[in-house]
């Protein structure tokens, strides 16, 4: 009777420390990729206008990946099932690759990360925790819907990224493939279809994020 609560308290403290460490890594740019960037050695845009456009679009994608880190971190913190937590952490490690690849693209394009990233991280973490607290099947449904929306967003960017920026295009192509797999994973693990108003609210939040990260 005396040890169980202490164990669970120490487990909670450990989990919170892991979450804080993940936040610091994501926001400080210290996150490293396990896979080499698909953009390595690919063509860069030479025209200043194209570099500026690529920089803005990749800043949006970088902020999206900041949000992905926060969502997965929040969801894993409160996931009830160990197998689902492991699946979330597996996908989160691919999201870490995306984050590092986008960060690398920003550096090569001479662009900066969004000043609002800490705010988006905090908000996305709260959404992740809230969806996780609603239960694993809602959490997985939320994950799948997020990944579906991100996939469609990335398709839009493939239309807008300059043709000469083969490096950014290669990164976005691989991200789209990975997001598609993450969405399918959420459904395969039993994710629920979200109510339409929730999906609409998620689209609104995403539009606010993409609209601001394009500029600041
Ligand atoms: Fe991603
Ligand atoms: Fe994803």
CSV table of C-alpha atoms and ligand atoms in Angstrom, one decimal:
chain,number,residue,atom,x,y,z
A,1,UNK,CA,0.0,0.0,0.0
A,2,UNK,CA,2.8,2.4,0.8
A,3,UNK,CA,5.0,1.7,-2.3
A,4,UNK,CA,2.4,1.8,-5.1
A,5,UNK,CA,1.5,5.5,-4.9
A,6,UNK,CA,5.2,6.4,-4.6
A,7,UNK,CA,5.9,4.3,-7.7
A,8,UNK,CA,3.1,5.9,-9.7
A,9,UNK,CA,4.2,9.4,-8.5
A,10,UNK,CA,7.7,8.7,-9.6
A,11,UNK,CA,6.4,7.4,-12.8
A,12,UNK,CA,4.4,10.6,-13.3
A,13,UNK,CA,7.5,12.7,-12.5
A,14,UNK,CA,9.5,10.7,-15.0
A,15,UNK,CA,6.9,11.1,-17.7
A,16,UNK,CA,6.7,14.8,-17.1
A,17,UNK,CA,10.5,15.1,-17.3
A,18,UNK,CA,10.5,13.2,-20.6
A,19,UNK,CA,7.8,15.6,-21.9
A,20,UNK,CA,9.8,18.7,-20.8
A,21,UNK,CA,12.9,17.3,-22.4
A,22,UNK,CA,11.0,16.7,-25.7
A,23,UNK,CA,9.7,20.2,-25.6
A,24,UNK,CA,13.2,21.7,-25.1
A,25,UNK,CA,14.7,19.6,-27.8
A,26,UNK,CA,11.9,20.5,-30.3
A,27,UNK,CA,12.0,24.2,-29.6
A,28,UNK,CA,15.7,24.6,-29.3
A,29,UNK,CA,16.5,22.9,-32.6
A,30,UNK,CA,18.4,20.1,-30.8
A,31,UNK,CA,16.2,17.3,-32.2
A,32,UNK,CA,18.3,15.1,-34.5
A,33,UNK,CA,17.1,12.9,-37.4
A,34,UNK,CA,17.6,9.1,-37.4
A,35,UNK,CA,17.3,9.0,-41.2
A,36,UNK,CA,19.3,11.2,-43.6
A,37,UNK,CA,17.3,14.1,-45.1
A,38,UNK,CA,15.7,13.1,-48.5
A,39,UNK,CA,16.8,16.6,-49.6
A,40,UNK,CA,20.5,16.0,-49.1
A,41,UNK,CA,22.4,16.7,-52.3
A,42,UNK,CA,19.3,17.8,-54.2
A,43,UNK,CA,19.0,21.0,-56.1
A,44,UNK,CA,18.5,24.4,-54.3
A,45,UNK,CA,16.6,27.3,-55.7
A,46,UNK,CA,18.9,30.1,-56.9
A,47,UNK,CA,16.5,33.0,-57.6
A,48,UNK,CA,16.0,35.1,-54.4
A,49,UNK,CA,12.2,35.2,-54.9
A,50,UNK,CA,12.0,31.4,-55.1
A,51,UNK,CA,14.3,31.1,-52.0
A,52,UNK,CA,12.1,33.4,-50.1
A,53,UNK,CA,8.9,31.5,-51.1
A,54,UNK,CA,10.5,28.2,-50.2
A,55,UNK,CA,11.6,29.7,-46.8
A,56,UNK,CA,8.1,30.7,-46.0
A,57,UNK,CA,6.6,27.4,-47.0
A,58,UNK,CA,9.2,25.4,-45.1
A,59,UNK,CA,8.7,27.6,-42.0
A,60,UNK,CA,5.0,26.6,-42.1
A,61,UNK,CA,6.0,23.0,-42.3
A,62,UNK,CA,8.6,23.3,-39.6
A,63,UNK,CA,5.9,24.8,-37.3
A,64,UNK,CA,3.6,21.9,-38.3
A,65,UNK,CA,6.3,19.5,-37.2
A,66,UNK,CA,6.7,21.4,-33.9
A,67,UNK,CA,3.0,20.8,-33.4
A,68,UNK,CA,3.3,17.2,-34.3
A,69,UNK,CA,6.0,16.7,-31.6
A,70,UNK,CA,3.8,18.4,-29.0
A,71,UNK,CA,0.7,16.4,-30.0
A,72,UNK,CA,2.5,13.0,-29.8
A,73,UNK,CA,4.2,14.0,-26.6
A,74,UNK,CA,0.9,15.0,-25.0
A,75,UNK,CA,-0.9,11.9,-26.2
A,76,UNK,CA,1.9,9.5,-25.1
A,77,UNK,CA,2.0,11.2,-21.7
A,78,UNK,CA,-1.6,10.1,-20.9
A,79,UNK,CA,-2.0,7.0,-23.2
A,80,UNK,CA,-3.6,4.2,-21.2
A,81,UNK,CA,-2.3,1.2,-23.2
A,82,UNK,CA,1.5,0.5,-23.3
A,83,UNK,CA,1.2,-0.8,-26.9
A,84,UNK,CA,-0.5,2.4,-28.1
A,85,UNK,CA,2.1,4.5,-26.2
A,86,UNK,CA,4.8,2.5,-28.1
A,87,UNK,CA,3.1,3.1,-31.4
A,88,UNK,CA,2.8,6.8,-30.7
A,89,UNK,CA,6.5,7.0,-29.7
A,90,UNK,CA,7.5,5.1,-32.9
A,91,UNK,CA,5.6,7.6,-35.1
A,92,UNK,CA,7.0,10.5,-33.0
A,93,UNK,CA,10.5,9.4,-33.8
A,94,UNK,CA,9.6,9.8,-37.6
A,95,UNK,CA,8.2,13.2,-36.7
A,96,UNK,CA,11.5,14.1,-35.2
A,97,UNK,CA,13.1,13.3,-38.5
A,98,UNK,CA,10.6,15.7,-40.2
A,99,UNK,CA,11.4,18.4,-37.7
A,100,UNK,CA,15.2,18.1,-38.2
A,101,UNK,CA,14.8,18.0,-42.0
A,102,UNK,CA,12.6,21.1,-42.0
A,103,UNK,CA,15.0,22.9,-39.7
A,104,UNK,CA,17.9,22.0,-42.0
A,105,UNK,CA,15.9,23.3,-45.0
A,106,UNK,CA,15.3,26.6,-43.1
A,107,UNK,CA,19.0,27.0,-42.5
A,108,UNK,CA,19.9,26.3,-46.1
A,109,UNK,CA,17.3,28.7,-47.4
A,110,UNK,CA,18.4,31.4,-45.0
A,111,UNK,CA,15.0,31.4,-43.3
A,112,UNK,CA,14.1,31.5,-39.6
A,113,UNK,CA,11.8,29.4,-37.6
A,114,UNK,CA,8.5,31.0,-36.5
A,115,UNK,CA,8.7,33.2,-33.4
A,116,UNK,CA,5.3,31.7,-32.4
A,117,UNK,CA,6.6,28.1,-32.2
A,118,UNK,CA,6.6,28.0,-28.3
A,119,UNK,CA,2.9,29.1,-28.3
A,120,UNK,CA,1.9,26.5,-30.9
A,121,UNK,CA,3.9,23.8,-29.0
A,122,UNK,CA,2.0,24.6,-25.8
A,123,UNK,CA,-1.4,24.6,-27.5
A,124,UNK,CA,-0.8,21.4,-29.4
A,125,UNK,CA,0.5,19.7,-26.3
A,126,UNK,CA,-2.7,20.6,-24.5
A,127,UNK,CA,-4.8,19.2,-27.5
A,128,UNK,CA,-2.7,16.0,-27.3
A,129,UNK,CA,-3.3,15.6,-23.5
A,130,UNK,CA,-7.0,16.4,-23.9
A,131,UNK,CA,-7.5,13.9,-26.7
A,132,UNK,CA,-5.4,11.3,-24.8
A,133,UNK,CA,-7.6,11.8,-21.7
A,134,UNK,CA,-10.7,11.2,-23.8
A,135,UNK,CA,-9.4,7.6,-24.2
A,136,UNK,CA,-7.1,5.8,-26.5
A,137,UNK,CA,-9.6,5.3,-29.4
A,138,UNK,CA,-10.5,9.0,-29.5
A,139,UNK,CA,-6.8,9.8,-29.2
A,140,UNK,CA,-6.0,7.6,-32.2
A,141,UNK,CA,-8.9,9.1,-34.1
A,142,UNK,CA,-7.6,12.5,-33.4
A,143,UNK,CA,-4.2,11.4,-34.6
A,144,UNK,CA,-5.5,10.0,-37.8
A,145,UNK,CA,-7.6,13.1,-38.6
A,146,UNK,CA,-4.5,15.3,-37.9
A,147,UNK,CA,-2.3,13.2,-40.2
A,148,UNK,CA,-5.0,13.2,-43.0
A,149,UNK,CA,-5.2,17.0,-42.8
A,150,UNK,CA,-1.4,17.3,-42.8
A,151,UNK,CA,-1.2,15.1,-45.8
A,152,UNK,CA,-3.6,17.2,-47.8
A,153,UNK,CA,-1.8,20.4,-46.6
A,154,UNK,CA,1.6,18.9,-47.9
A,155,UNK,CA,0.0,18.1,-51.2
A,156,UNK,CA,-0.9,21.8,-51.5
A,157,UNK,CA,2.7,22.7,-50.8
A,158,UNK,CA,3.9,20.4,-53.5
A,159,UNK,CA,1.9,22.5,-55.9
A,160,UNK,CA,3.4,25.8,-54.5
A,161,UNK,CA,7.1,24.9,-53.9
A,162,UNK,CA,9.3,26.2,-56.7
A,163,UNK,CA,10.3,23.4,-59.1
A,164,UNK,CA,13.9,24.3,-58.7
A,165,UNK,CA,13.8,23.6,-55.0
A,166,UNK,CA,14.2,19.9,-55.4
A,167,UNK,CA,15.6,19.6,-51.9
A,168,UNK,CA,12.5,20.9,-50.1
A,169,UNK,CA,10.2,19.0,-52.5
A,170,UNK,CA,12.0,15.7,-51.6
A,171,UNK,CA,11.6,16.4,-47.9
A,172,UNK,CA,7.9,17.2,-48.3
A,173,UNK,CA,7.3,14.1,-50.5
A,174,UNK,CA,8.8,11.8,-47.8
A,175,UNK,CA,6.9,13.6,-45.0
A,176,UNK,CA,3.6,13.1,-46.9
A,177,UNK,CA,4.4,9.4,-47.3
A,178,UNK,CA,5.2,9.1,-43.6
A,179,UNK,CA,2.0,11.1,-42.5
A,180,UNK,CA,-0.1,8.8,-44.7
A,181,UNK,CA,1.4,5.8,-42.8
A,182,UNK,CA,0.8,7.4,-39.4
A,183,UNK,CA,-2.8,8.1,-40.3
A,184,UNK,CA,-3.3,4.5,-41.4
A,185,UNK,CA,-1.7,3.3,-38.1
A,186,UNK,CA,-4.2,5.3,-36.0
A,187,UNK,CA,-7.1,3.8,-37.9
A,188,UNK,CA,-5.6,0.2,-37.7
A,189,UNK,CA,-5.2,0.5,-34.0
A,190,UNK,CA,-8.9,1.4,-33.6
A,191,UNK,CA,-9.1,5.1,-34.0
A,192,UNK,CA,-12.6,6.6,-33.9
A,193,UNK,CA,-14.0,8.8,-36.6
A,194,UNK,CA,-14.1,12.3,-35.0
A,195,UNK,CA,-17.4,14.4,-35.0
A,196,UNK,CA,-17.6,16.9,-37.8
A,197,UNK,CA,-17.4,20.0,-35.5
A,198,UNK,CA,-14.2,18.7,-34.0
A,199,UNK,CA,-12.7,18.2,-37.5
A,200,UNK,CA,-13.8,21.7,-38.5
A,201,UNK,CA,-12.2,23.2,-35.3
A,202,UNK,CA,-9.0,21.4,-36.1
A,203,UNK,CA,-9.0,22.8,-39.7
A,204,UNK,CA,-9.6,26.3,-38.2
A,205,UNK,CA,-6.6,26.0,-35.8
A,206,UNK,CA,-4.4,24.6,-38.6
A,207,UNK,CA,-5.4,27.6,-40.8
A,208,UNK,CA,-4.4,30.0,-38.0
A,209,UNK,CA,-1.1,28.2,-37.7
A,210,UNK,CA,-0.2,28.1,-41.4
A,211,UNK,CA,-1.4,31.7,-41.9
A,212,UNK,CA,0.8,33.1,-39.2
A,213,UNK,CA,3.9,30.9,-39.7
A,214,UNK,CA,4.0,32.0,-43.3
A,215,UNK,CA,4.8,35.5,-42.2
A,216,UNK,CA,6.4,35.3,-38.7
B,1,LIG,FE1,5.4,15.1,-39.7
B,2,LIG,FE1,2.8,12.2,-38.9
